Amino acid sequence: MNQKKLPKTSKYITPTYTSLHIVSTSDTIRFKLHESMYNDIKAFNTFCVGGKEYITFHDKRSNTLNTYDLLERSLVKRTDLKKNFDPKSLAKSSALMLSRDSIILYNYEAIYLLNSNADIIQTINISKLPFKLSPKINMKCMPFIKDNILYFGLQSTETLTHKKSERKNLPLVCAINMLNNKTTFYYQYPDIYKLKNWGYYFSNYSYCINEKKNLVFSFPADSSIYETNLETFNIEYTGRSYLDKGITGKGTPNFSSITNDFNSFSQQQSYGQIYFNAASGYYLRIFRDIDAGPDSQRKKSIVILDKNLKVIGESTIEDQTYLNSAFINSRGDLYTRIVNKDEYNLNFLRLKIIP
């Protein structure tokens, strides 16, 4: 296995939690569902073409990609993924629109690059992935192409059963040269993940890509965040929530099923997705507190970091928001999804950063 390993350096910057805050506004935007579209969104992402912004939703039930003009909220393109794929092969697929005429789709058999009409442009073999790893192509780990090399995250299909010796070597990023299929593996879990098996949910990391094209990782069980260019440096920063009572000290009990794993995860605090706001230079990291009871959602907060990855604020967020389903537009406005049971619209609430 061709895997590059990086030495880690640490940079501690004293956090200040009161410089900035995030508040909900009364600004709600709605995307009207197509008559053949369902409110069962697998993934979505935004992109720009010629100064115009678009947002594309992968509708799981209809197996379509639905692209809207972000400013007008109007549906401008509907791509039927069933054109060249059997519906059964799309049952667990994940698809994202990289640009107006470039789609990436993964269906547990291969990675496909498609045009906006769902024609297959290239098929990428993933048989060389070690440790029964599979591509992690979703909103938490956006794939990207650089110099004809496709980069994407990796996840384990056997997270609950990996041996300690295997956990130490699990790569988190795969790079496949689209011209010659040369495959290189990058990055690994932080040290606390190598000491014991944290299970699937605590291993469900995310990364964002900053203005320097570096990756910034967030891990559910780790208060630190990590910036890396995958080649020459890996820097650890504190990204700790003031609500964090010590996740790493609790660990995960023995479990034999994904249900037990989820129950253990939901009873503990954890960190969620990390976003980069290119307009402001801020990073936003989600934190979830312990369940308050059977009828309530987990208390959530957003940790705010500046362009130097210093914590400069944190705010708790109301329950109606779904912070793992959010996007930031080119002006730097943060929108998070709300009211998931609406049968006719996809609804997003704007959150605002204030002093």
Short mmCIF file of C-alpha atoms in Angstrom, two decimals:
data_model
loop_
_atom_site.label_atom_id
_atom_site.label_comp_id
_atom_site.label_asym_id
_atom_site.label_seq_id
_atom_site.Cartn_x
_atom_site.Cartn_y
_atom_site.Cartn_z
CA MET A 1 0.00 0.00 0.00
CA ASN A 2 1.46 3.33 -1.10
CA GLN A 3 0.73 5.50 1.94
CA LYS A 4 2.34 8.79 2.97
CA LYS A 5 2.75 9.46 6.69
CA LEU A 6 3.18 12.91 8.19
CA PRO A 7 4.73 14.02 11.47
CA LYS A 8 2.37 16.02 13.65
CA THR A 9 3.12 19.38 15.21
CA SER A 10 0.90 21.13 17.76
CA LYS A 11 0.02 24.81 17.98
CA TYR A 12 -1.95 25.85 21.05
CA ILE A 13 -3.76 29.18 20.82
CA THR A 14 -5.70 30.26 23.91
CA PRO A 15 -9.42 30.26 23.01
CA THR A 16 -11.79 33.17 23.64
CA TYR A 17 -15.44 32.13 23.55
CA THR A 18 -17.16 35.53 23.66
CA SER A 19 -15.70 37.58 20.78
CA LEU A 20 -18.33 36.41 18.28
CA HIS A 21 -21.74 34.75 18.49
CA ILE A 22 -24.14 33.05 16.08
CA VAL A 23 -27.86 33.85 16.18
CA SER A 24 -30.88 32.72 14.18
CA THR A 25 -32.55 35.25 11.91
CA SER A 26 -36.06 35.48 10.46
CA ASP A 27 -34.67 34.91 6.96
CA THR A 28 -35.92 31.56 5.62
CA ILE A 29 -35.42 30.41 2.04
CA ARG A 30 -37.42 27.65 0.34
CA PHE A 31 -36.76 25.48 -2.67
CA LYS A 32 -40.01 24.15 -4.09
CA LEU A 33 -39.88 20.42 -4.77
CA HIS A 34 -40.43 19.13 -8.30
CA GLU A 35 -43.65 17.11 -8.61
CA SER A 36 -41.60 13.92 -8.97
CA MET A 37 -39.18 14.85 -6.19
CA TYR A 38 -39.31 13.67 -2.58
CA ASN A 39 -38.12 15.24 0.64
CA ASP A 40 -35.51 12.52 1.05
CA ILE A 41 -32.25 14.32 0.35
CA LYS A 42 -29.11 12.20 0.44
CA ALA A 43 -26.70 15.10 -0.13
CA PHE A 44 -26.46 18.61 -1.52
CA ASN A 45 -23.77 21.11 -2.41
CA THR A 46 -23.30 24.53 -4.00
CA PHE A 47 -21.10 25.68 -6.90
CA CYS A 48 -20.60 28.78 -9.05
CA VAL A 49 -20.61 29.19 -12.83
CA GLY A 50 -20.01 32.54 -14.50
CA GLY A 51 -20.73 34.47 -11.32
CA LYS A 52 -24.03 32.66 -10.67
CA GLU A 53 -24.54 30.32 -7.72
CA TYR A 54 -26.33 27.00 -7.85
CA ILE A 55 -27.32 24.34 -5.33
CA THR A 56 -27.89 20.70 -6.27
CA PHE A 57 -29.89 18.17 -4.22
CA HIS A 58 -29.49 14.40 -4.57
CA ASP A 59 -33.01 13.05 -4.10
CA LYS A 60 -32.59 9.51 -2.83
CA ARG A 61 -36.04 8.12 -3.67
CA SER A 62 -36.29 9.41 -7.23
CA ASN A 63 -32.56 8.93 -7.92
CA THR A 64 -32.23 12.39 -9.40
CA LEU A 65 -29.98 15.41 -9.06
CA ASN A 66 -31.97 18.64 -8.90
CA THR A 67 -30.10 21.89 -9.55
CA TYR A 68 -31.57 25.23 -8.49
CA ASP A 69 -30.52 28.80 -9.11
CA LEU A 70 -29.55 29.76 -5.57
CA LEU A 71 -30.65 33.39 -5.83
CA GLU A 72 -33.91 32.79 -7.71
CA ARG A 73 -34.69 29.47 -5.94
CA SER A 74 -35.82 28.12 -9.31
CA LEU A 75 -35.21 24.60 -10.62
CA VAL A 76 -32.93 24.86 -13.68
CA LYS A 77 -31.77 21.27 -14.25
CA ARG A 78 -33.02 17.82 -13.32
CA THR A 79 -30.67 14.89 -13.95
CA ASP A 80 -32.04 11.34 -13.88
CA LEU A 81 -29.32 9.02 -12.58
CA LYS A 82 -31.33 5.98 -13.72
CA LYS A 83 -30.43 6.81 -17.32
CA ASN A 84 -27.31 4.63 -17.20
CA PHE A 85 -27.72 2.82 -13.88
CA ASP A 86 -30.10 0.15 -12.68
CA PRO A 87 -32.19 1.44 -9.74
CA LYS A 88 -30.87 -1.38 -7.55
CA SER A 89 -27.30 -0.20 -8.10
CA LEU A 90 -28.34 3.28 -6.93
CA ALA A 91 -29.96 2.11 -3.68
CA LYS A 92 -26.97 3.15 -1.57
CA SER A 93 -25.38 5.59 -3.98
CA SER A 94 -24.03 9.03 -3.22
CA ALA A 95 -23.86 11.73 -5.91
CA LEU A 96 -22.59 15.31 -5.90
CA MET A 97 -22.41 17.99 -8.58
CA LEU A 98 -18.80 19.21 -8.73
CA SER A 99 -19.57 21.83 -11.38
CA ARG A 100 -22.33 22.53 -13.87
CA ASP A 101 -21.31 19.67 -16.16
CA SER A 102 -19.44 17.38 -13.77
CA ILE A 103 -21.04 14.83 -11.43
CA ILE A 104 -19.33 12.32 -9.18
CA LEU A 105 -21.29 9.21 -8.21
CA TYR A 106 -20.33 6.29 -5.97
CA ASN A 107 -22.51 3.18 -5.72
CA TYR A 108 -20.34 0.65 -3.83
CA GLU A 109 -19.17 -0.84 -7.13
CA ALA A 110 -17.06 1.98 -8.57
CA ILE A 111 -16.72 5.75 -8.73
CA TYR A 112 -18.19 7.32 -11.85
CA LEU A 113 -17.65 10.73 -13.37
CA LEU A 114 -20.74 11.86 -15.28
CA ASN A 115 -21.78 14.89 -17.25
CA SER A 116 -24.94 16.82 -16.41
CA ASN A 117 -27.00 14.47 -18.59
CA ALA A 118 -25.82 11.48 -16.52
CA ASP A 119 -23.67 10.11 -19.36
CA ILE A 120 -20.72 8.15 -17.98
CA ILE A 121 -17.45 9.94 -18.81
CA GLN A 122 -15.10 7.79 -16.75
CA THR A 123 -15.25 4.78 -14.43
CA ILE A 124 -12.71 4.62 -11.61
CA ASN A 125 -11.85 1.22 -10.16
CA ILE A 126 -11.74 1.06 -6.37
CA SER A 127 -10.67 -2.57 -5.96
CA LYS A 128 -7.27 -1.56 -4.56
CA LEU A 129 -8.69 -0.09 -1.36
CA PRO A 130 -7.16 -1.92 1.68
CA PHE A 131 -8.79 -3.02 4.97
CA LYS A 132 -12.19 -3.30 3.25
CA LEU A 133 -12.36 0.49 3.05
CA SER A 134 -14.89 2.24 0.85
CA PRO A 135 -15.09 5.79 -0.54
CA LYS A 136 -16.59 8.43 1.76
CA ILE A 137 -18.17 10.73 -0.80
CA ASN A 138 -20.68 12.97 0.91
CA MET A 139 -21.24 16.45 2.36
CA LYS A 140 -18.85 15.79 5.25
CA CYS A 141 -15.97 14.97 2.91
CA MET A 142 -16.33 16.72 -0.43
CA PRO A 143 -14.24 15.05 -3.15
CA PHE A 144 -12.09 17.26 -5.34
CA ILE A 145 -9.93 17.01 -8.45
CA LYS A 146 -6.46 18.55 -8.66
CA ASP A 147 -3.99 18.02 -11.52
CA ASN A 148 -6.01 15.08 -12.91
CA ILE A 149 -5.99 13.39 -9.51
CA LEU A 150 -9.26 12.62 -7.73
CA TYR A 151 -9.11 12.98 -3.94
CA PHE A 152 -11.82 11.55 -1.70
CA GLY A 153 -12.34 10.42 1.88
CA LEU A 154 -12.37 6.82 3.07
CA GLN A 155 -14.53 4.97 5.57
CA SER A 156 -14.41 1.48 6.98
CA THR A 157 -17.13 -1.07 6.34
CA GLU A 158 -15.97 -2.98 9.41
CA THR A 159 -15.37 -0.17 11.91
CA LEU A 160 -16.71 -2.23 14.78
CA THR A 161 -14.33 -5.13 14.29
CA HIS A 162 -11.00 -3.66 13.20
CA LYS A 163 -8.03 -4.94 15.14
CA LYS A 164 -5.78 -2.52 16.98
CA SER A 165 -2.92 -3.14 14.53
CA GLU A 166 -5.20 -2.26 11.61
CA ARG A 167 -6.61 0.89 13.25
CA LYS A 168 -3.12 2.33 13.46
CA ASN A 169 -2.72 2.17 9.69
CA LEU A 170 -6.17 3.04 8.34
CA PRO A 171 -5.81 5.80 5.71
CA LEU A 172 -8.47 8.51 5.55
CA VAL A 173 -7.88 9.99 2.09
CA CYS A 174 -7.38 8.28 -1.24
CA ALA A 175 -5.91 9.92 -4.36
CA ILE A 176 -6.36 8.21 -7.73
CA ASN A 177 -4.62 9.49 -10.84
CA MET A 178 -7.36 9.54 -13.48
CA LEU A 179 -4.82 9.06 -16.29
CA ASN A 180 -2.94 5.98 -15.07
CA ASN A 181 -4.98 4.80 -12.02
CA LYS A 182 -1.99 5.17 -9.69
CA THR A 183 -3.39 5.14 -6.14
CA THR A 184 -1.89 6.91 -3.13
CA PHE A 185 -3.22 6.94 0.42
CA TYR A 186 -2.94 9.79 2.89
CA TYR A 187 -3.57 10.68 6.48
CA GLN A 188 -4.63 8.68 9.54
CA TYR A 189 -6.80 8.96 12.62
CA PRO A 190 -5.36 10.92 15.58
CA ASP A 191 -3.57 9.08 18.35
CA ILE A 192 -6.61 8.66 20.61
CA TYR A 193 -8.29 6.57 17.92
CA LYS A 194 -5.36 4.17 17.80
CA LEU A 195 -5.65 3.24 21.47
CA LYS A 196 -9.10 1.63 21.28
CA ASN A 197 -11.98 1.00 18.92
CA TRP A 198 -14.38 3.96 19.04
CA GLY A 199 -16.93 2.38 16.73
CA TYR A 200 -18.57 3.69 13.57
CA TYR A 201 -20.26 6.87 14.78
CA PHE A 202 -17.30 8.22 16.72
CA SER A 203 -15.12 7.47 13.70
CA ASN A 204 -17.34 9.43 11.28
CA TYR A 205 -14.97 12.34 10.68
CA SER A 206 -15.36 15.34 8.39
CA TYR A 207 -13.09 17.82 6.67
CA CYS A 208 -13.40 21.17 4.96
CA ILE A 209 -11.09 22.79 2.41
CA ASN A 210 -9.76 26.27 3.21
CA GLU A 211 -8.53 29.11 0.99
CA LYS A 212 -5.02 27.59 0.88
CA LYS A 213 -6.55 24.32 -0.43
CA ASN A 214 -5.50 22.58 2.79
CA LEU A 215 -7.80 20.08 4.49
CA VAL A 216 -8.99 20.80 8.04
CA PHE A 217 -10.22 17.67 9.86
CA SER A 218 -12.75 17.35 12.68
CA PHE A 219 -13.12 14.05 14.58
CA PRO A 220 -16.15 13.30 16.82
CA ALA A 221 -14.12 12.15 19.83
CA ASP A 222 -11.27 14.66 19.57
CA SER A 223 -11.43 18.27 20.75
CA SER A 224 -8.52 19.18 18.47
CA ILE A 225 -8.74 19.98 14.77
CA TYR A 226 -6.01 19.31 12.23
CA GLU A 227 -4.83 21.26 9.19
CA THR A 228 -2.81 19.44 6.54
CA ASN A 229 -1.76 19.68 2.91
CA LEU A 230 -1.43 15.84 2.94
CA GLU A 231 2.16 16.06 1.72
CA THR A 232 4.41 18.02 4.08
CA PHE A 233 2.65 19.14 7.28
CA ASN A 234 -0.03 18.20 9.80
CA ILE A 235 -0.76 20.82 12.46
CA GLU A 236 -2.95 20.25 15.51
CA TYR A 237 -5.01 23.16 16.91
CA THR A 238 -7.39 23.34 19.83
CA GLY A 239 -10.98 23.38 18.63
CA ARG A 240 -12.53 22.63 21.98
CA SER A 241 -16.08 23.57 22.92
CA TYR A 242 -16.56 25.16 26.34
CA LEU A 243 -19.32 22.54 26.85
CA ASP A 244 -16.84 19.67 26.38
CA LYS A 245 -16.58 17.70 29.62
CA GLY A 246 -13.96 15.27 28.40
CA ILE A 247 -15.06 12.95 25.61
CA THR A 248 -11.72 11.18 25.30
CA GLY A 249 -11.83 10.02 28.91
CA LYS A 250 -15.08 8.10 28.50
CA GLY A 251 -14.32 5.89 25.56
CA THR A 252 -16.85 3.48 24.12
CA PRO A 253 -18.00 0.30 25.90
CA ASN A 254 -17.88 -3.08 24.26
CA PHE A 255 -20.49 -3.38 21.53
CA SER A 256 -21.52 -6.11 19.16
CA SER A 257 -23.84 -4.28 16.79
CA ILE A 258 -24.37 -0.95 15.06
CA THR A 259 -27.38 -0.37 17.34
CA ASN A 260 -25.28 -0.67 20.47
CA ASP A 261 -22.70 1.55 18.84
CA PHE A 262 -25.28 4.27 18.14
CA ASN A 263 -26.73 4.05 21.66
CA SER A 264 -23.27 4.53 23.13
CA PHE A 265 -22.56 7.45 20.79
CA SER A 266 -25.85 9.24 21.53
CA GLN A 267 -25.22 9.07 25.28
CA GLN A 268 -21.97 11.00 24.98
CA GLN A 269 -20.85 14.39 23.79
CA SER A 270 -19.29 14.60 20.33
CA TYR A 271 -18.01 16.96 17.67
CA GLY A 272 -19.66 17.17 14.27
CA GLN A 273 -19.04 18.68 10.88
CA ILE A 274 -16.61 21.53 10.23
CA TYR A 275 -17.30 24.26 7.64
CA PHE A 276 -15.06 26.92 6.13
CA ASN A 277 -16.53 30.32 5.26
CA ALA A 278 -14.43 31.59 2.35
CA ALA A 279 -15.99 35.07 2.47
CA SER A 280 -15.14 35.75 6.13
CA GLY A 281 -12.27 33.31 6.71
CA TYR A 282 -14.09 31.80 9.70
CA TYR A 283 -14.38 28.11 10.48
CA LEU A 284 -17.54 26.74 12.09
CA ARG A 285 -17.42 23.48 14.06
CA ILE A 286 -20.49 21.67 15.36
CA PHE A 287 -20.64 20.31 18.92
CA ARG A 288 -23.38 18.06 20.34
CA ASP A 289 -24.12 17.67 24.02
CA ILE A 290 -25.62 14.60 25.70
CA ASP A 291 -29.29 13.75 25.08
CA ALA A 292 -31.54 15.65 27.46
CA GLY A 293 -34.29 13.01 27.32
CA PRO A 294 -36.31 10.73 25.03
CA ASP A 295 -38.44 13.58 23.63
CA SER A 296 -35.70 16.13 23.02
CA GLN A 297 -32.87 16.56 20.56
CA ARG A 298 -29.26 16.84 21.59
CA LYS A 299 -28.22 20.34 22.61
CA LYS A 300 -26.03 21.79 19.87
CA SER A 301 -23.53 24.59 19.61
CA ILE A 302 -21.26 26.07 16.97
CA VAL A 303 -17.62 26.79 17.76
CA ILE A 304 -16.27 29.75 15.73
CA LEU A 305 -12.59 29.88 14.73
CA ASP A 306 -10.78 32.65 12.87
CA LYS A 307 -8.55 32.27 9.81
CA ASN A 308 -5.63 31.31 12.07
CA LEU A 309 -7.72 28.51 13.63
CA LYS A 310 -8.07 30.30 16.96
CA VAL A 311 -11.36 29.75 18.81
CA ILE A 312 -13.06 33.17 19.03
CA GLY A 313 -16.63 32.31 19.92
CA GLU A 314 -19.31 29.70 20.57
CA SER A 315 -23.10 29.79 20.57
CA THR A 316 -25.82 27.26 21.33
CA ILE A 317 -28.34 26.75 18.52
CA GLU A 318 -32.05 26.01 18.70
CA ASP A 319 -33.36 22.48 18.18
CA GLN A 320 -35.20 23.06 14.91
CA THR A 321 -31.96 23.36 12.95
CA TYR A 322 -30.10 20.45 11.34
CA LEU A 323 -26.51 21.65 11.43
CA ASN A 324 -25.09 18.75 9.43
CA SER A 325 -27.30 19.90 6.55
CA ALA A 326 -26.00 23.42 5.98
CA PHE A 327 -24.32 25.47 3.29
CA ILE A 328 -22.48 28.79 3.02
CA ASN A 329 -23.06 30.98 -0.03
CA SER A 330 -20.45 33.18 -1.74
CA ARG A 331 -21.44 36.17 0.43
CA GLY A 332 -20.67 34.19 3.56
CA ASP A 333 -24.28 33.63 4.65
CA LEU A 334 -24.80 30.39 6.59
CA TYR A 335 -28.05 28.51 5.98
CA THR A 336 -29.07 25.38 7.87
CA ARG A 337 -31.92 23.06 7.04
CA ILE A 338 -35.16 23.11 9.08
CA VAL A 339 -38.59 21.44 9.00
CA ASN A 340 -37.50 18.24 7.31
CA LYS A 341 -41.08 16.90 7.12
CA ASP A 342 -42.30 19.59 4.71
CA GLU A 343 -43.64 17.64 1.70
CA TYR A 344 -43.49 20.55 -0.74
CA ASN A 345 -40.33 22.54 0.04
CA LEU A 346 -36.76 22.28 1.23
CA ASN A 347 -36.43 24.91 3.95
CA PHE A 348 -33.29 26.67 5.19
CA LEU A 349 -32.83 29.21 7.98
CA ARG A 350 -30.09 31.84 7.88
CA LEU A 351 -27.75 32.04 10.87
CA LYS A 352 -25.82 35.26 11.46
CA ILE A 353 -22.46 35.93 13.12
CA ILE A 354 -22.48 38.98 15.41
CA PRO A 355 -20.01 40.54 17.91
#
